[in-house]
Each structure stands twice: as C-alpha cells, then as structure tokens.
mmCIF file of C-alpha atoms and ligand atoms in Angstrom:
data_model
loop_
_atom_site.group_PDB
_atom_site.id
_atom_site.type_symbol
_atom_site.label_atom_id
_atom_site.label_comp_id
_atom_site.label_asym_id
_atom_site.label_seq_id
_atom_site.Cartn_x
_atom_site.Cartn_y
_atom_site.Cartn_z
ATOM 1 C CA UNK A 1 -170.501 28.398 44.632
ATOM 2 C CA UNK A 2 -169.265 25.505 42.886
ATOM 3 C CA UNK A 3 -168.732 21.918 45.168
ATOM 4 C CA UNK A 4 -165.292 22.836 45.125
ATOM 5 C CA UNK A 5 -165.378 25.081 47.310
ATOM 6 C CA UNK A 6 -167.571 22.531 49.992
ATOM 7 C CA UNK A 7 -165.713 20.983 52.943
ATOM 8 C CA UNK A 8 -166.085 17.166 52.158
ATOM 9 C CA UNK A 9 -164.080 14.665 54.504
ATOM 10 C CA UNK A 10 -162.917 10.990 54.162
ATOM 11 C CA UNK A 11 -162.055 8.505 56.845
ATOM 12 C CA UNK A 12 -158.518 9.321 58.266
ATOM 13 C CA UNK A 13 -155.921 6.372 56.336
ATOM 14 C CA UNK A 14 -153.729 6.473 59.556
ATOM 15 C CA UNK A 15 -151.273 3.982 60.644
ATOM 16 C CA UNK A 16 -153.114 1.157 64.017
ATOM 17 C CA UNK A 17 -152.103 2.470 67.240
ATOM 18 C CA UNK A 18 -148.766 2.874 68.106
ATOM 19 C CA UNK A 19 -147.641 2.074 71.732
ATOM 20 C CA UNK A 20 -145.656 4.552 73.485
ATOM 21 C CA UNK A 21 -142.306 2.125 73.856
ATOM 22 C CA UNK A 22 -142.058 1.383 69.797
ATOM 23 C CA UNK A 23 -142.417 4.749 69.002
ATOM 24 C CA UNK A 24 -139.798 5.970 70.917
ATOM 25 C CA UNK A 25 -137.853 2.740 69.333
ATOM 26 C CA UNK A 26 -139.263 4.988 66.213
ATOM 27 C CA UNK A 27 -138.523 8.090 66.919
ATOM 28 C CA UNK A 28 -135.261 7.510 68.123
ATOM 29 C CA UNK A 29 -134.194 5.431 64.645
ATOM 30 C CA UNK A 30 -135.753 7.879 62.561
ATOM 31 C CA UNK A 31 -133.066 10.759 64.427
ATOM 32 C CA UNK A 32 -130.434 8.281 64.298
ATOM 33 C CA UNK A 33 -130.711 8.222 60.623
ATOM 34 C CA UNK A 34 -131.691 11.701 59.821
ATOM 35 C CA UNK A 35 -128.721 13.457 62.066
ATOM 36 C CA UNK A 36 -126.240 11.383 59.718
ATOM 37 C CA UNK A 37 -127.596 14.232 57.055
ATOM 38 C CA UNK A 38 -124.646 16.524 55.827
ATOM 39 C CA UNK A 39 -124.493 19.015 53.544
ATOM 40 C CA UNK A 40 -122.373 17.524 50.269
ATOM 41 C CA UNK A 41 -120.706 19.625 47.904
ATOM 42 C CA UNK A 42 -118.242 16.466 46.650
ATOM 43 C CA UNK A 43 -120.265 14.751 44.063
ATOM 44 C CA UNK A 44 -119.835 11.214 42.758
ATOM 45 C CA UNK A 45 -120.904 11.472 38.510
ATOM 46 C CA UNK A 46 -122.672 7.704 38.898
ATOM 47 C CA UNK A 47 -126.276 7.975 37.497
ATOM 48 C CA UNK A 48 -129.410 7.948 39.509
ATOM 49 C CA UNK A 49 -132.508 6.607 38.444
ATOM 50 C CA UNK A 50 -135.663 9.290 37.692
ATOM 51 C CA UNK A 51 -137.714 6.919 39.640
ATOM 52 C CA UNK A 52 -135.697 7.854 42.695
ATOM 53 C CA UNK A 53 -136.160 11.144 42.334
ATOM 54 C CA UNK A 54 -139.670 11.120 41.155
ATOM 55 C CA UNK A 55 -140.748 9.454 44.797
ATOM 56 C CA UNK A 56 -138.452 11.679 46.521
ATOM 57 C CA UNK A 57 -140.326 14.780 44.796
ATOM 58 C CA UNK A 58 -144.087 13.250 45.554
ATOM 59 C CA UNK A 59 -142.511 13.078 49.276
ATOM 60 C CA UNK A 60 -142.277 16.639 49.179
ATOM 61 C CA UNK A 61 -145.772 17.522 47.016
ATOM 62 C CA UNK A 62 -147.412 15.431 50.125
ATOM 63 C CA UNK A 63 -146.484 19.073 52.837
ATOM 64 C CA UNK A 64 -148.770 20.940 53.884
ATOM 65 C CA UNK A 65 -149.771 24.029 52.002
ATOM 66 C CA UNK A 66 -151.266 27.300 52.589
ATOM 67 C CA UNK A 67 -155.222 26.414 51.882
ATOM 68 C CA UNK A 68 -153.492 23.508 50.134
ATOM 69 C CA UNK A 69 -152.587 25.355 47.317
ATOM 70 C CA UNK A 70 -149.158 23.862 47.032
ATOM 71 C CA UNK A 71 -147.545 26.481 45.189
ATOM 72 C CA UNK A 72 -144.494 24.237 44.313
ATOM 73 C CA UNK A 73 -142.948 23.471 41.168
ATOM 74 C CA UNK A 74 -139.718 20.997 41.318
ATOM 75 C CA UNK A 75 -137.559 20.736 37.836
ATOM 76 C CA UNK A 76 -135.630 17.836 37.893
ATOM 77 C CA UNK A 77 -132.373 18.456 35.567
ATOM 78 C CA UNK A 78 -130.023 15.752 34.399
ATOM 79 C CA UNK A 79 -129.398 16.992 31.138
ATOM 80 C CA UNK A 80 -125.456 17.734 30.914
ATOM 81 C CA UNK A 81 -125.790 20.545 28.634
ATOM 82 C CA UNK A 82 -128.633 22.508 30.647
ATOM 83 C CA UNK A 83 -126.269 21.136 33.876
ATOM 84 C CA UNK A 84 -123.566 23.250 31.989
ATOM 85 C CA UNK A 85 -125.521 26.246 31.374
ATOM 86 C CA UNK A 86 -126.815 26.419 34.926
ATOM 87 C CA UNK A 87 -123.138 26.166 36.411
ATOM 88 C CA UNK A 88 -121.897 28.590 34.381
ATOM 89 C CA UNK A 89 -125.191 31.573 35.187
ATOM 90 C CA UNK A 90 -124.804 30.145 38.813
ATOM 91 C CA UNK A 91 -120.774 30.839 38.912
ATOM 92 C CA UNK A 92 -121.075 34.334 37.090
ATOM 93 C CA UNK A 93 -123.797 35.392 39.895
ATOM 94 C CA UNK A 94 -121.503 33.591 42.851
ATOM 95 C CA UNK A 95 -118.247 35.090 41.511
ATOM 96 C CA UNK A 96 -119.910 38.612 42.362
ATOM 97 C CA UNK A 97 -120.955 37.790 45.372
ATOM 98 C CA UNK A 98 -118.031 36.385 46.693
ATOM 99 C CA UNK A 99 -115.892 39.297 45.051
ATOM 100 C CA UNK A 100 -117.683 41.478 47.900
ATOM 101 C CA UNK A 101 -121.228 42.047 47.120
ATOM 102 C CA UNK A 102 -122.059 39.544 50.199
ATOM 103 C CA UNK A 103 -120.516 42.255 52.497
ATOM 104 C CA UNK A 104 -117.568 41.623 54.909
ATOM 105 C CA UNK A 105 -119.863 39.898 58.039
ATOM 106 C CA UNK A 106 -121.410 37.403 55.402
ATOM 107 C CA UNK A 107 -118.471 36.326 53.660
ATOM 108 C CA UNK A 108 -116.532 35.575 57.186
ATOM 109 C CA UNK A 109 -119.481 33.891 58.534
ATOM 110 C CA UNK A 110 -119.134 31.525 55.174
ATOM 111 C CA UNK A 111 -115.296 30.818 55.545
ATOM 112 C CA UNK A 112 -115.625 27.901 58.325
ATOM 113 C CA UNK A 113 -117.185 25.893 55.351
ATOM 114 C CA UNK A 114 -115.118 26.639 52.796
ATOM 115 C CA UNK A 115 -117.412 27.751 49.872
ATOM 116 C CA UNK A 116 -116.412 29.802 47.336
ATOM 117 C CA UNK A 117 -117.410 30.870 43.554
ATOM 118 C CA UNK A 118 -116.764 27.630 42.004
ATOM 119 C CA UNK A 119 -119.744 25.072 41.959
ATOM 120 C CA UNK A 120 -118.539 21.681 40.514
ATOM 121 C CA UNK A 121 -120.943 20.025 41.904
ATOM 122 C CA UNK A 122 -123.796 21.744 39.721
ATOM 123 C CA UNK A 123 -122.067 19.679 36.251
ATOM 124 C CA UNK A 124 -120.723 17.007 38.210
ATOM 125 C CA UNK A 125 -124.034 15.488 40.623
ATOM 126 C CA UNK A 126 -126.695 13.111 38.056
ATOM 127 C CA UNK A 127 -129.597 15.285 39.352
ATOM 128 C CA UNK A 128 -130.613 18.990 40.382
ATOM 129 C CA UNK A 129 -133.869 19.939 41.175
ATOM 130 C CA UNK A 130 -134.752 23.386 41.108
ATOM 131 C CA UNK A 131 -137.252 24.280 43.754
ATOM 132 C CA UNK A 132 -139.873 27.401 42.200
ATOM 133 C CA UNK A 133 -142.126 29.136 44.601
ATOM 134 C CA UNK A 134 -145.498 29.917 42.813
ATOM 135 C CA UNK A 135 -145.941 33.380 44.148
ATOM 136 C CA UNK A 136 -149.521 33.141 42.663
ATOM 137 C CA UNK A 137 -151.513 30.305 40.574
ATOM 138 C CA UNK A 138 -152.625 30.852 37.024
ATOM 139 C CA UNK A 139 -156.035 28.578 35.737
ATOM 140 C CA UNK A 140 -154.554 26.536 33.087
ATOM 141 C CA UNK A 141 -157.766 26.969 30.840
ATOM 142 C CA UNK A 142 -158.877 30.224 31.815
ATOM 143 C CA UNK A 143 -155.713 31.728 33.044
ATOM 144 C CA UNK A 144 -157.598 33.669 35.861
ATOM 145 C CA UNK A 145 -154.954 34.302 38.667
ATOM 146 C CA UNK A 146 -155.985 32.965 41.986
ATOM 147 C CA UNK A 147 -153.936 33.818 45.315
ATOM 148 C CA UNK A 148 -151.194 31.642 47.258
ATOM 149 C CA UNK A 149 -150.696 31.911 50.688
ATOM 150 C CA UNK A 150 -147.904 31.205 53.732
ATOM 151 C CA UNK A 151 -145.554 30.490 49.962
ATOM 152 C CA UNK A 152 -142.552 30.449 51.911
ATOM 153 C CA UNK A 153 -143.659 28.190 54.733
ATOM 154 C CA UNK A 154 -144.960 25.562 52.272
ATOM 155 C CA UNK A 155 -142.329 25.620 49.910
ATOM 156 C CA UNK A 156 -139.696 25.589 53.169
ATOM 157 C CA UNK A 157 -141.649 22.948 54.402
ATOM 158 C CA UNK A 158 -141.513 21.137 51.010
ATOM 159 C CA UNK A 159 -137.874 21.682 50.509
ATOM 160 C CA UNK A 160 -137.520 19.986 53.731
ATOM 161 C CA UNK A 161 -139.238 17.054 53.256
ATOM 162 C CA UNK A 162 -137.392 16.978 49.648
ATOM 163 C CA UNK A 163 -134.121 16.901 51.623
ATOM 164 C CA UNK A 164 -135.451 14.126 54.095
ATOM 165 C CA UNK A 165 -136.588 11.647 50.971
ATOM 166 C CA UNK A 166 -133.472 11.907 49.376
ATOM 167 C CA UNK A 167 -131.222 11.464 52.541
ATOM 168 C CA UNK A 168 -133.485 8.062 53.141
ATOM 169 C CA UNK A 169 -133.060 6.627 49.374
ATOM 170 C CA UNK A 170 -129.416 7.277 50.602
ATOM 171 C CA UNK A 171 -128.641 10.035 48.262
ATOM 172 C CA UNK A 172 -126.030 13.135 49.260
ATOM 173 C CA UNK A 173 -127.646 16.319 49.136
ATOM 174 C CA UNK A 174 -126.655 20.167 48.692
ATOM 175 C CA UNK A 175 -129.106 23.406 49.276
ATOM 176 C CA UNK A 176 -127.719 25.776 47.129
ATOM 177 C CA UNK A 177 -128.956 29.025 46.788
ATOM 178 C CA UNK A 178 -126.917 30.740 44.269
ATOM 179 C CA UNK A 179 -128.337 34.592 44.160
ATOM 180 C CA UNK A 180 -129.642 36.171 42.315
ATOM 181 C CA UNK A 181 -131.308 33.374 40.837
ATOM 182 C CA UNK A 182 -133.440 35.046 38.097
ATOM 183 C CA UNK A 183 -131.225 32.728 35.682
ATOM 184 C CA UNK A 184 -133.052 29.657 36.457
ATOM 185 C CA UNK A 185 -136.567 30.975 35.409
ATOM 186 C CA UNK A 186 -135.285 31.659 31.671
ATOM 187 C CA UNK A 187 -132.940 28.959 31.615
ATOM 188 C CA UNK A 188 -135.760 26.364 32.487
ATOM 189 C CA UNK A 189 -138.515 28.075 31.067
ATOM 190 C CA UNK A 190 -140.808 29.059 33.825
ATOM 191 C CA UNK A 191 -143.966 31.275 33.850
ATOM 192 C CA UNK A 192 -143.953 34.351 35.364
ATOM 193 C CA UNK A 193 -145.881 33.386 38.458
ATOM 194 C CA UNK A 194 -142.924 31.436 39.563
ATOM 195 C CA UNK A 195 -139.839 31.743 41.236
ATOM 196 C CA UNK A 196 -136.225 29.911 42.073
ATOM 197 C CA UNK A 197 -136.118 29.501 45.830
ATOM 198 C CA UNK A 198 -133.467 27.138 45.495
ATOM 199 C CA UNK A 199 -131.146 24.152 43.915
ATOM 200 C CA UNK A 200 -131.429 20.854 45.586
ATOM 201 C CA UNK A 201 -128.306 18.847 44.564
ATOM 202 C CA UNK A 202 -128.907 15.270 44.350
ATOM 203 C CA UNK A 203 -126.271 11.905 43.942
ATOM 204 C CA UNK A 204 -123.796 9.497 45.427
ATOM 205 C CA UNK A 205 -121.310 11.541 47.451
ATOM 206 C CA UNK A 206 -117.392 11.291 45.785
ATOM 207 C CA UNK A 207 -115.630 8.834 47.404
ATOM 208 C CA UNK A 208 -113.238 10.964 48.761
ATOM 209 C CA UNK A 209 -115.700 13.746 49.753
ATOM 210 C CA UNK A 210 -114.854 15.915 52.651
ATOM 211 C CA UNK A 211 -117.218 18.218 54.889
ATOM 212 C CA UNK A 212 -116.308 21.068 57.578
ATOM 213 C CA UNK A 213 -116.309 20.040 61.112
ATOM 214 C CA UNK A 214 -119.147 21.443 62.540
ATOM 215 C CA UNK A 215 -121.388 21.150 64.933
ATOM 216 C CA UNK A 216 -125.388 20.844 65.658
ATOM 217 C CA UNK A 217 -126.822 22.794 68.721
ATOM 218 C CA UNK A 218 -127.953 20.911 71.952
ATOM 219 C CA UNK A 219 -131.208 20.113 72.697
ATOM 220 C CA UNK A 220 -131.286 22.448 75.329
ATOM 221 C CA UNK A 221 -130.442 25.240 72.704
ATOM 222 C CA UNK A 222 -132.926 24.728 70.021
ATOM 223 C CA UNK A 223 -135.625 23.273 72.422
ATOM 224 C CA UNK A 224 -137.450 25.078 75.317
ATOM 225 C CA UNK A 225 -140.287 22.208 77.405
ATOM 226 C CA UNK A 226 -143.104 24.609 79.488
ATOM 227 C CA UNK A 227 -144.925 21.664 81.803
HETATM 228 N N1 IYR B 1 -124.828 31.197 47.644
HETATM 229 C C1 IYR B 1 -123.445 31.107 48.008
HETATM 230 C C2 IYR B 1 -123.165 31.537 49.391
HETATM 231 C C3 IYR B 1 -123.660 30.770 50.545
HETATM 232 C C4 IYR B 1 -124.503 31.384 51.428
HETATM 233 C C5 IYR B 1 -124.889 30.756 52.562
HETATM 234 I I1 IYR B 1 -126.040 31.734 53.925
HETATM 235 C C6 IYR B 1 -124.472 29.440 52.833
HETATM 236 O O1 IYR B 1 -124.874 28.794 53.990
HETATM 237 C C7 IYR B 1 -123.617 28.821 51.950
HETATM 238 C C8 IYR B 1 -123.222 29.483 50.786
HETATM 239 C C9 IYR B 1 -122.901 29.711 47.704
HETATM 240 O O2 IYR B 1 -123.666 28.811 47.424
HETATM 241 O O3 IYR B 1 -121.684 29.529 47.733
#
C-alpha cells in the first residue's frame, strides 16, 4: 500500500482559546449577519471581480467530504453568451415544469414566492456558478475510477458554505435548481462522472429588488435541547 493511504497528522492550526462571553459576542454577530441572507432573484448587471468569487469558492472546497474526497466541481460563468445559452435551456426546462409537470401540490406550494418560467436573473447577475456533484472520481493519468461517498452531504454542505462566503463579501445570492438540469453538463462541458446539483446566482441585488414576505421558523421549531 502506497503512503497515501497512511494516517499522517499535523499539529491542529486552531484559533487561542476563546472565552465563553466573546464567543457568544461571536456567535451572536455571526447570526446577526447571516439571518439578513435572502434569497434574490432581482439582479443588479454591475461586475464582480473573479477574485471574489474565487475565495468564495475555496470557502466552500474547505467542507468536509466523504473520506475527503470532495467530489465538487464549481464552474464559475460570466461569459454573456454562455449566460444566454444557459437561460434559454434553463427557461425551456422551467416552462414545462411550470406548464404542469411539477404537479398541482408543488406548483401551489411555489406561488407564495412568486416564481415562475422566466429566469432574468440567469443573463442579468455578473456571475453563476454551477455546482457538479462528482458521482464518482476518474485518475487523471490513469483514468481508473475510484468511489465517492455521502456525495450529497458534501456537496450540500459545500453549497452551503458557498452561499455563506458570498452573503459575507456582501453579494445577493439565488439557489436555483432548474430541472432537469442535464443541459448544464453539455453546455459547460463536463465529464461524465459529474453532475448539475445546482446554479448559485451571484451579484449586487437591483436596486429596486423585492422578496416575498416570509418567515423563518422559531427556535423552538427547528431546535430540540435533551439535558
Ligand atoms: N426550479 C423552479 C421551481 C422551484 C422549485 C422550488 I422546491 C423552489 O423553492 C423554487 C423554485 C424554479 O427555479 O423556478
């Protein structure tokens, strides 16, 4: 077996101790920020710089991974014309489901936000990066496929901390999932081994964007303490 394969450990980098009083002064800020998250679909055009983006996507490539494979690939798209061609797939797909392929209970669970087949936003925003799962990993010399594991908890996990980056560089963000999204593998040029999970939408929310009145659950309905 090859020393890859050997457990081999480094000194913890970890932050000094932190007393109980400033983190809570932490914890509490870092909620106070991160609640302020909404889901945009009103983009401003104004450019945003790669580098942005690049740290935001190293944010998420530092999750945790299924025996660390991290089977994540992120293309970041700001290239109007391949903007335009993934609108266009994206609408075609959404204008079916919308039409009635989503089934009655699905589309009347979707009409307190107000969505429907048209997707501005995917011309419109400076950046979208396309989340791929890798469902499994392919040696880039020998091309000998190896397994992935726990892909969609990783990749969630990723896409999360993707989501938290951006909203912390100050950016607006969208999850979109249009589906099927088969389109995005040929469009972008993707092996085989991968697949679209979703679209994160990325820029400067329009000045005069708008977002449905809803609400977030109460602690005491997400959260159950057994002491
Ligand atoms: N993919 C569609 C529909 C959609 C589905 C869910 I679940 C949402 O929370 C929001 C939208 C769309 O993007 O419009």
């Amino acid at each position: 077996m090859s020393s890859k394969h050997k457990a081999y450990f480094i000194p913890l980098d970890a932050p000094g101790h932190i007393d109980t009083k400033t983190m809570e002064i932490r914890a509490h800020d870092f909620f106070s920020q991160m609640k302020n998250r909404r889901t945009v679909r009103d983009f401003s055009p104004a450019a945003i710089p790669q580098k942005i983006i690049e740290y935001a996507i190293r944010t998420a490539g530092s999750a945790p991974s299924g025996a660390n494979k991290q089977p994540w690939r992120f293309v970041a798209v700001s290239d109007p014309a391949l903007k335009a061609q993934i609108r266009a797939a994206a609408e075609k797909e959404e204008k079916i489901f919308y039409a009635g392929k989503a089934g009655k209970e699905w589309l009347r669970d979707l009409e307190h936000l107000g969505t429907d087949e048209h997707k501005p936003f995917l011309k419109t925003a400076p950046w979208l990066i396309v989340v791929f799962q890798q469902n499994y990993e392919i040696d880039p010399q020998t091309k000998k496929r190896s397994k992935n594991y726990y892909i969609h908890e990783s990749v969630g996990l990723a896409c999360g901390l993707l989501i938290a980056a951006l909203h912390n560089a100050g950016l607006a963000t969208l999850t979109h999932t249009p589906s099927p999204m088969g389109f995005l593998r040929d469009l972008l040029g993707r092996p085989k081994n991968e697949r679209a999970v979703m679209i994160v939408v990325a820029g400067y929310p329009a000045k005069e964007a708008m977002v449905p009145d809803i609400k977030r659950k109460a602690l005491e309905d997400i959260a159950t303490f057994k002491r």
